[in-house]
Short mmCIF file of C-alpha atoms and ligand atoms in Angstrom, two decimals:
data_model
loop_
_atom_site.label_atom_id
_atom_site.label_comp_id
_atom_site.label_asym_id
_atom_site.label_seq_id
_atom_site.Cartn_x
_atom_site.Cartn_y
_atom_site.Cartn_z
CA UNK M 1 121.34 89.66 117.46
CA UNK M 2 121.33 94.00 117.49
CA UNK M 3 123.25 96.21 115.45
CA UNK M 4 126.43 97.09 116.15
CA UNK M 5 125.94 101.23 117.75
CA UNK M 6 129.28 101.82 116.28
CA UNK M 7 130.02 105.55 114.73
CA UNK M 8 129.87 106.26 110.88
CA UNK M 9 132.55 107.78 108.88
CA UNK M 10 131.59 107.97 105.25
CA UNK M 11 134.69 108.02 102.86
CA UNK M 12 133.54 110.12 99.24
CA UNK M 13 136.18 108.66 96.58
CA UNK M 14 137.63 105.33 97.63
CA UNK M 15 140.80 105.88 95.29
CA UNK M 16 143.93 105.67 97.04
CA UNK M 17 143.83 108.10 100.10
CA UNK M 18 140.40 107.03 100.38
CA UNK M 19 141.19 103.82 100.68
CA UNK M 20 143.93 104.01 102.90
CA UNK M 21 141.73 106.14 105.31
CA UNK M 22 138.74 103.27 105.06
CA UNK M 23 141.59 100.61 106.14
CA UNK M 24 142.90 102.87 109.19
CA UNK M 25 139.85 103.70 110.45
CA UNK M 26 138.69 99.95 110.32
CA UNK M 27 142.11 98.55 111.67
CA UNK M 28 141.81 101.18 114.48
CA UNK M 29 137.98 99.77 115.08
CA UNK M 30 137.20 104.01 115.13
CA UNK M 31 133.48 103.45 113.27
CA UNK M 32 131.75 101.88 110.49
CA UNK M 33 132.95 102.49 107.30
CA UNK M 34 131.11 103.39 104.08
CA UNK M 35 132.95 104.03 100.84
CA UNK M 36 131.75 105.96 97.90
CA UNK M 37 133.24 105.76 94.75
CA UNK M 38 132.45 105.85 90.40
CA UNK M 39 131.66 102.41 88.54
CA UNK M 40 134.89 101.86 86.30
CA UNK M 41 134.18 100.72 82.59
CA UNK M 42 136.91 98.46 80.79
CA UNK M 43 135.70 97.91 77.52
CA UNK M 44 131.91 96.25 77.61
CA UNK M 45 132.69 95.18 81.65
CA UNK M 46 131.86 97.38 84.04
CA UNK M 47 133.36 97.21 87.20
CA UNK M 48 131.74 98.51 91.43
CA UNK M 49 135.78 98.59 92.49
CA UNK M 50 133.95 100.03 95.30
CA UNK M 51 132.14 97.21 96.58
CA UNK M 52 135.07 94.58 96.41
CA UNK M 53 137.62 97.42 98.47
CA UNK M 54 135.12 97.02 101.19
CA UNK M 55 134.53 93.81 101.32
CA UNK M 56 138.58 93.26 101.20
CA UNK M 57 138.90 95.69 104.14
CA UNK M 58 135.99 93.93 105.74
CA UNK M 59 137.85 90.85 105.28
CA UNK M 60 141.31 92.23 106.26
CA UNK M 61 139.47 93.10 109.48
CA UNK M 62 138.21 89.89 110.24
CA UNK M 63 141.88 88.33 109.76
CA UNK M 64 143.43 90.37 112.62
CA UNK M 65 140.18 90.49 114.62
CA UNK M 66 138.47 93.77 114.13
CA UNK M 67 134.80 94.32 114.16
CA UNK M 68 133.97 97.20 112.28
CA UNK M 69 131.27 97.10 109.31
CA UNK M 70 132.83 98.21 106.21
CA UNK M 71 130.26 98.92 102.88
CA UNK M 72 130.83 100.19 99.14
CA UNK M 73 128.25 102.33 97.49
CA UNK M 74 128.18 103.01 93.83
CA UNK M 75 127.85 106.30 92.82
CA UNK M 76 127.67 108.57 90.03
CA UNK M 77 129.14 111.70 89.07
CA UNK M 78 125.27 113.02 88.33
CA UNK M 79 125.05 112.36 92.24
CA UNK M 80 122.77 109.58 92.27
CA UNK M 81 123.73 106.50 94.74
CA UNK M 82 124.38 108.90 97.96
CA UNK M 83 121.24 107.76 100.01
CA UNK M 84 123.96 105.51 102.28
CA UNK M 85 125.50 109.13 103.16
CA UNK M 86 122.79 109.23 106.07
CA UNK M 87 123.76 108.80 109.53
CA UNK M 88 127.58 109.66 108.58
CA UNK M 89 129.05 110.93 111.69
CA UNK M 90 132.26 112.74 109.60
CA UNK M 91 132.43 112.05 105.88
CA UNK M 92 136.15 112.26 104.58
CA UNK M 93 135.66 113.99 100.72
CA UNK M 94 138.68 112.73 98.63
CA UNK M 95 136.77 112.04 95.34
CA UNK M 96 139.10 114.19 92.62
CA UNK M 97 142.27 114.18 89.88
CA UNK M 98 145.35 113.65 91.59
CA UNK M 99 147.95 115.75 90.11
CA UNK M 100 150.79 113.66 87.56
CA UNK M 101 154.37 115.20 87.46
CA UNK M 102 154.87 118.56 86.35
CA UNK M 103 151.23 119.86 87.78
CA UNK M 104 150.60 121.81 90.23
CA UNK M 105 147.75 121.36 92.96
CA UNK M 106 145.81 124.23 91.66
CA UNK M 107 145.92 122.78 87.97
CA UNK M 108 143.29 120.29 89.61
CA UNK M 109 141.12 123.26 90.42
CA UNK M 110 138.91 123.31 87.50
CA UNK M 111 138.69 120.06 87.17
CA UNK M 112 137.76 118.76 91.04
CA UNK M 113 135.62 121.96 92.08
CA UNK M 114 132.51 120.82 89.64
CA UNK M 115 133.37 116.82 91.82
CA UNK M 116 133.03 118.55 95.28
CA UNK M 117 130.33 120.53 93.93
CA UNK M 118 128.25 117.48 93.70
CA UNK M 119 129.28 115.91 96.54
CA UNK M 120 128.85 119.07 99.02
CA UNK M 121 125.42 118.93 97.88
CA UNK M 122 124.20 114.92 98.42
CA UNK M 123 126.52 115.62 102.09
CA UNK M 124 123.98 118.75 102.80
CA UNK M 125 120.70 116.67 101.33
CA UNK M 126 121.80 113.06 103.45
CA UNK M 127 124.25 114.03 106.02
CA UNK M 128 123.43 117.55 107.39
CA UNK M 129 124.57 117.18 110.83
CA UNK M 130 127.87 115.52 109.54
CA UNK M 131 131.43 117.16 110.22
CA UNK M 132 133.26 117.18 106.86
CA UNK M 133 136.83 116.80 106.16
CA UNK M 134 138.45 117.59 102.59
CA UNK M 135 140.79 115.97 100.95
CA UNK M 136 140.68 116.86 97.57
CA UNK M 137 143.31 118.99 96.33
CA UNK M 138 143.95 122.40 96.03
CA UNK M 139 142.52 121.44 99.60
CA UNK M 140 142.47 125.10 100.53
CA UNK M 141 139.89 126.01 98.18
CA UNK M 142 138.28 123.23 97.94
CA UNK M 143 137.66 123.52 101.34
CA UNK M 144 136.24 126.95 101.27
CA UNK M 145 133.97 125.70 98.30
CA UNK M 146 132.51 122.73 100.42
CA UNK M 147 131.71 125.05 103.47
CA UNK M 148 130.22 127.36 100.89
CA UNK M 149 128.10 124.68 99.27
CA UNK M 150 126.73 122.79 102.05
CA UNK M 151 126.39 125.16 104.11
CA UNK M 152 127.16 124.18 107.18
CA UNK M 153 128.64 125.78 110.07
CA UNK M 154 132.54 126.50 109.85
CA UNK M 155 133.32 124.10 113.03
CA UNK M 156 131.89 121.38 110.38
CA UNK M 157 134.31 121.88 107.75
CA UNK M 158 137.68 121.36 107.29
CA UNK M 159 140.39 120.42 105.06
CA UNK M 160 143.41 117.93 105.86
CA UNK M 161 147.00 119.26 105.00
CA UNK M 162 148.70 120.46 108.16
CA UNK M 163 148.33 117.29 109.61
CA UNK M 164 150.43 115.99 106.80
CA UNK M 165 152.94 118.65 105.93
CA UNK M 166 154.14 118.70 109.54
CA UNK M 167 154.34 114.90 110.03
CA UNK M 168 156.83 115.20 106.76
CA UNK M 169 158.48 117.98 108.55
CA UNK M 170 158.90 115.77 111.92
CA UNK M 171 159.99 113.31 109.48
CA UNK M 172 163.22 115.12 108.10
CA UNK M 173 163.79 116.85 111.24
CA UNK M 174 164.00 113.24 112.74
CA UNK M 175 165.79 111.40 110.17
CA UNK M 176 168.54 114.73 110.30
CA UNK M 177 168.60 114.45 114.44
CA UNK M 178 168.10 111.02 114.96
CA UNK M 179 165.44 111.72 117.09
CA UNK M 180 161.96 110.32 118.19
CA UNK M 181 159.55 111.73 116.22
CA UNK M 182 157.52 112.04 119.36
CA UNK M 183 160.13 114.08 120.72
CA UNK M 184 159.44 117.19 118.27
CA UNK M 185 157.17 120.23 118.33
CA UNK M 186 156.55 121.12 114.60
CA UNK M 187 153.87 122.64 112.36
CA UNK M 188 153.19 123.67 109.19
CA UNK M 189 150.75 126.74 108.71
CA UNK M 190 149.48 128.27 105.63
CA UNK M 191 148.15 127.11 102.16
CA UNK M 192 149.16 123.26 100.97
CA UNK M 193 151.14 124.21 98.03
CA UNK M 194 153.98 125.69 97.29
CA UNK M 195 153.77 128.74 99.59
CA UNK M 196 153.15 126.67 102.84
CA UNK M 197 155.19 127.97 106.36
CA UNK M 198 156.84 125.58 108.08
CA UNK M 199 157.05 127.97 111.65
CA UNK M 200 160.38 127.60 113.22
CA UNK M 201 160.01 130.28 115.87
CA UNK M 202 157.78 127.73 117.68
CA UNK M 203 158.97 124.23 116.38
CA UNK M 204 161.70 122.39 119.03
CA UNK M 205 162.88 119.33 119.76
CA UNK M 206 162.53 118.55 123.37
CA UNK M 207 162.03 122.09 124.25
CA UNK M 208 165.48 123.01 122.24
CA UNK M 209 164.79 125.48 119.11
CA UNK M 210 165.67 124.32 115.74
CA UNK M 211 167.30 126.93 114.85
CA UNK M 212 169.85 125.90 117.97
CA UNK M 213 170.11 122.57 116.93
CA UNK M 214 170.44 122.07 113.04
CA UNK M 215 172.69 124.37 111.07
CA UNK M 216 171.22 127.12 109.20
CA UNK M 217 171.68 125.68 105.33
CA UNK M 218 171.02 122.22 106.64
CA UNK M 219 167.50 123.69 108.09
CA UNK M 220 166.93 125.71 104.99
CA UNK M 221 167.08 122.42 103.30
CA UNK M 222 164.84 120.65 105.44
CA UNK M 223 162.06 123.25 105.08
CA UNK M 224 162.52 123.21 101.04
CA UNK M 225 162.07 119.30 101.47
CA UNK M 226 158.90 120.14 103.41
CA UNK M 227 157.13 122.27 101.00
CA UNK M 228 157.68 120.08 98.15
CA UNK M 229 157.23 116.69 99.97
CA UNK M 230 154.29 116.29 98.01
CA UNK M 231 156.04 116.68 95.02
CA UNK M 232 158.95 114.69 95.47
CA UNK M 233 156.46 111.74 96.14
CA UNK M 234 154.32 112.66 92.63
CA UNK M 235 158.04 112.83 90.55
CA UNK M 236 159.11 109.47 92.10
CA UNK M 237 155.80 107.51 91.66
CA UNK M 238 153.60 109.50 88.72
CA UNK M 239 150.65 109.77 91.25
CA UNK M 240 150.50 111.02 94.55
CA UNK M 241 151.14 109.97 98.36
CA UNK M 242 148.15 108.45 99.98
CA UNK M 243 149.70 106.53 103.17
CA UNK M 244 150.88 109.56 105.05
CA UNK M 245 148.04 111.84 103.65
CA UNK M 246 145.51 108.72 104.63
CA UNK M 247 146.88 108.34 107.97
CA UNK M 248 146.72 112.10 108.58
CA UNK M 249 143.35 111.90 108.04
CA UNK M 250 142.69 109.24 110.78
CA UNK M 251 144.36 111.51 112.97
CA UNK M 252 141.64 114.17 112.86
CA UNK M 253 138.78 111.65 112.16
CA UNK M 254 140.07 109.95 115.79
CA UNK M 255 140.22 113.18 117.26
CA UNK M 256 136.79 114.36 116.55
CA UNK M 257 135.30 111.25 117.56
CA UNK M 258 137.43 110.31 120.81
CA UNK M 259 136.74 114.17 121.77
CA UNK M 260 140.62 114.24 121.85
CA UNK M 261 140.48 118.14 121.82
CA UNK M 262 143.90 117.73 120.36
CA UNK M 263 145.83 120.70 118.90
CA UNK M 264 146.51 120.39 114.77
CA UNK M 265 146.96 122.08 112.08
CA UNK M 266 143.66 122.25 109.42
CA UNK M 267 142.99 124.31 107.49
CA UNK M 268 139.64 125.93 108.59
CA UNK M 269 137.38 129.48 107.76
CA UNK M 270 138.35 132.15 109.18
CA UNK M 271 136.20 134.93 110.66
CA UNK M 272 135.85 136.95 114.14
CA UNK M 273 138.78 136.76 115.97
CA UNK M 274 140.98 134.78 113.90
CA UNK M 275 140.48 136.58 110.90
CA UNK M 276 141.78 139.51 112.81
CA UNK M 277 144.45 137.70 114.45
CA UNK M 278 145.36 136.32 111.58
CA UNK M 279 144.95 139.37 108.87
CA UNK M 280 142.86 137.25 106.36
CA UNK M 281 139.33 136.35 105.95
CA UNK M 282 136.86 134.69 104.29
CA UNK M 283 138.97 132.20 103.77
CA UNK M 284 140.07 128.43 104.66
CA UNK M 285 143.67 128.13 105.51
CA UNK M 286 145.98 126.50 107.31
CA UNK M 287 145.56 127.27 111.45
CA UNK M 288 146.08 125.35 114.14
CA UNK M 289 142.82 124.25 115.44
CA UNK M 290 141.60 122.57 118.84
CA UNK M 291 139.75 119.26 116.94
CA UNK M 292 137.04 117.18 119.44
CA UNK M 293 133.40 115.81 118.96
CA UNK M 294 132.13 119.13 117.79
CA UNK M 295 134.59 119.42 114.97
CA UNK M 296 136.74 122.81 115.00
CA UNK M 297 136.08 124.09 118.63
CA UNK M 298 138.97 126.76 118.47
CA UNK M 299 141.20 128.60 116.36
CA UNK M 300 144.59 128.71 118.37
CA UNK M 301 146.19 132.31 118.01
CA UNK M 302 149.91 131.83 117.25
CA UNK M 303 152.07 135.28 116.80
CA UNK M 304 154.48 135.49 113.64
CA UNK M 305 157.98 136.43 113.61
CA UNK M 306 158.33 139.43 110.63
CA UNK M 307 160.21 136.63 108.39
CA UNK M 308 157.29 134.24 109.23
CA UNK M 309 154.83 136.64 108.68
CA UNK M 310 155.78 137.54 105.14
CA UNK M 311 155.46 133.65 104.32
CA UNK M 312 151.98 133.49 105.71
CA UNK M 313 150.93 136.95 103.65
CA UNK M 314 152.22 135.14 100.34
CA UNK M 315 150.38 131.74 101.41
CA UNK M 316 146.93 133.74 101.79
CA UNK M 317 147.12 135.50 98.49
CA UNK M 318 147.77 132.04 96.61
CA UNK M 319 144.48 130.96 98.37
CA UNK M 320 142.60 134.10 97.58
CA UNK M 321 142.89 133.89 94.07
CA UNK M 322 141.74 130.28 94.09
CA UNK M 323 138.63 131.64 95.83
CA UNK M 324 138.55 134.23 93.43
CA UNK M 325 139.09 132.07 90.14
CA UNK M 326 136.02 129.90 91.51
CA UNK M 327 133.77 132.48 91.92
CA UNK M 328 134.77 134.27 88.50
CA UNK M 329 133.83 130.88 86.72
CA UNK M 330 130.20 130.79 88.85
CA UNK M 331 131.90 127.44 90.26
CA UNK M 332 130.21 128.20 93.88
N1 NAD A 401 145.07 117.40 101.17
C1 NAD A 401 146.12 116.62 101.03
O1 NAD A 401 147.09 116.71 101.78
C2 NAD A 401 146.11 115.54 99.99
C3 NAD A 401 146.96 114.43 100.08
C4 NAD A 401 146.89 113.45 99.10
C5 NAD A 401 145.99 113.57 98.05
N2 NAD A 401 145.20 114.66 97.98
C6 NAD A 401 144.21 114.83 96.91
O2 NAD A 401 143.18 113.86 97.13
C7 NAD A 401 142.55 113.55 95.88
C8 NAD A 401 142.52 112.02 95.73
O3 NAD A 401 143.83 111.52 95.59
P1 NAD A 401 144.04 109.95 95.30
O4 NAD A 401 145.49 109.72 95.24
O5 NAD A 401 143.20 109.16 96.21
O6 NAD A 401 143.43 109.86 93.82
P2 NAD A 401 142.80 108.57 93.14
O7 NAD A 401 142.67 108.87 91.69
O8 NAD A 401 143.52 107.34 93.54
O9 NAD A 401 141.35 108.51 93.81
C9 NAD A 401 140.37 109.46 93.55
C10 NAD A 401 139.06 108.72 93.49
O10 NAD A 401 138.01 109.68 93.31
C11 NAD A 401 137.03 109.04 92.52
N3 NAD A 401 136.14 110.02 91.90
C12 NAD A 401 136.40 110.84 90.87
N4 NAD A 401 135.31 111.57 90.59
C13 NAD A 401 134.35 111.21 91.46
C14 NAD A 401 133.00 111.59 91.66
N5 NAD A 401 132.42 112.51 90.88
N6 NAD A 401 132.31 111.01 92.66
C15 NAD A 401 132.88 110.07 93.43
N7 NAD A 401 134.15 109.66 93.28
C16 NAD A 401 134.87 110.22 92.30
C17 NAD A 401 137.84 108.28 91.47
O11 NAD A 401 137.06 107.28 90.84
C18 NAD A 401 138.96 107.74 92.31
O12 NAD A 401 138.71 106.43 92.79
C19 NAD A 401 143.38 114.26 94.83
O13 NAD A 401 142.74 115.49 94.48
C20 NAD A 401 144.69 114.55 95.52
O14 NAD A 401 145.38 115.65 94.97
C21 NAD A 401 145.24 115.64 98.92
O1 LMR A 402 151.19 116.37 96.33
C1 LMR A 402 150.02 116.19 96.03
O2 LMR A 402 149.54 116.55 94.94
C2 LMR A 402 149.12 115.44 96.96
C3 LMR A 402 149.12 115.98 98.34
O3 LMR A 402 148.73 117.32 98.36
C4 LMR A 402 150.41 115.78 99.06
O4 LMR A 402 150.98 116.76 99.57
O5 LMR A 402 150.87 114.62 99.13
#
């Protein structure tokens, strides 16, 4: 009997997004799966949560048929337990504080930078030819703090938001039009917070503009939805979304290793070119991004209308002075 010669994608943080994205990825037979995660303590019991989600998913794959390996590791927050990091084709980084109502994604900052600290640095030390996708919110910065701390080349790292906030665009733009999804040409640039920018001037459906389409308060409406979809989902539950965010995840993990070189929004470094294009740089922000085997393998150029413009300049100075408030504390 041989190994299976499968691909690896390491999950950091098996909470719920990280969960959800060990599940797709196994249910979609992409790679192995191996899940990282803290031991839980509940009074004198201590608890490896870790080890029984994977051996559920593992199971839950055997029951519709799928042969995929699926491990937990037991970690600390010291960093110790990361050895099974080696080999890891991508590894997905959603270890971190959700936010609860009433936060905001950069009230996690202080709190998750000193997590992706530590887990930048086992990724660098076990995984160094590994492309890395973050999670962990404010995504943006954390983003910029991972490619910072490990190192690695910018095609290697990149953050997952885009992916999402456009899919709940396409959402309300379907569910207004009563139209396939498929059917419409959306995206959603910037930071993931508040000042995101939903870009009308290229978003259609079936080559019609929105703006021809949907009625101007109705669309206004629609984008407002957009920007806060992440916090309509943290008011109505107390924690936030993880099966849209998980399965836009998948997304890029499936494009990266079926080579898809598929167009999406991430939010990536930019420098060169793009940071001209783009008036911003040193910085990871929202772009979209050709994604195939060797991670980010271009930064796609799109031209602003004024309106959209001013949205993007507002987007890049929330994500600045994240950058900035991290390297003020000595964080990276
Ligand atoms: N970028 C996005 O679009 C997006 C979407 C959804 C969630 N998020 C963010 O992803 C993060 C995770 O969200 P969630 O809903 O899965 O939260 P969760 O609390 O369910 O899971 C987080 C997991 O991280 C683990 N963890 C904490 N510290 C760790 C450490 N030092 N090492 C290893 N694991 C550690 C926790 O034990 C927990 O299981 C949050 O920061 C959230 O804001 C981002
Ligand atoms: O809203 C959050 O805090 C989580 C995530 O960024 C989301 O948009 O769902």
């Amino acid at each position: 009997m041989g190994e299976y010669k499968r691909p690896v994608v390491s999950v950091v943080g098996a909470g719920n997004v990280g969960e959800h994205v060990a599940n797709l990825t196994a249910i979609k037979e992409l790679a192995n799966v191996r899940m990282f995660d803290l031991a839980r303590k509940d009074g004198d019991k201590t608890y490896e949560i870790v080890k029984g989600k994977a051996l559920d998913i593992k199971q839950m794959a055997s029951a519709i048929g799928c042969d995929v390996e699926v491990e937990g590791y037991t970690v600390t927050a010291e960093g110790d337990g990361y050895e099974p990091l080696e080999g890891s084709d991508i590894v997905v980084v959603t270890a971190g504080f959700p936010r609860r109502p009433g936060m905001s994604r950069d009230d996690l900052l202080s709190k998750n930078v000193g997590i992706i600290r530590t887990v930048s640095e086992r990724i660098a030390q076990y995984a160094p030819d590994a492309i890395v996708i973050v999670v962990s919110n404010p995504v943006d910065v954390l983003t910029y703090a991972a490619l910072k701390l490990t190192g690695f080349p910018s095609n290697r790292v990149m953050g997952m938001a885009g992916v999402l906030d456009t899919a709940r665009f396409k959402a309300f733009l379907s569910m207004e039009l009563k139209v396939s999804v498929k059917n419409i040409n959306a995206y959603v640039l910037g930071s993931h917070g508040d000042d995101m920018v939903p870009l009308l001037s290229v978003s259609n459906v079936g080559g019609e503009p929105l703006t021809k389409l949907i009625p101007e308060n109705k669309l206004k409406e629609i984008v407002e939805r957009t920007k806060f979809g992440g916090g309509e989902i943290v008011s109505l539950m107390g924690t936030s979304a993880y099966h849209a965010p998980g399965a836009s995840v998948v997304e890029m993990v499936e494009a990266v290793l079926n080579d898809k070189k598929e167009i999406a929004p991430c939010s990536v470094y930019l420098e060169g070119d793009s940071a001209v294009h783009y008036e911003a740089e040193d910085i990871c922000i929202g772009v979209p991004v050709k994604l195939g085997a060797h991670g980010v393998e271009e930064i796609i150029k799109l031209d602003f209308t004024e309106e959209e413009k001013e949205l993007w300049k507002s987007s890049v100075s929330s994500v600045k002075s994240g950058i900035e408030r991290i390297k003020e504390l000595g964080l990276i």
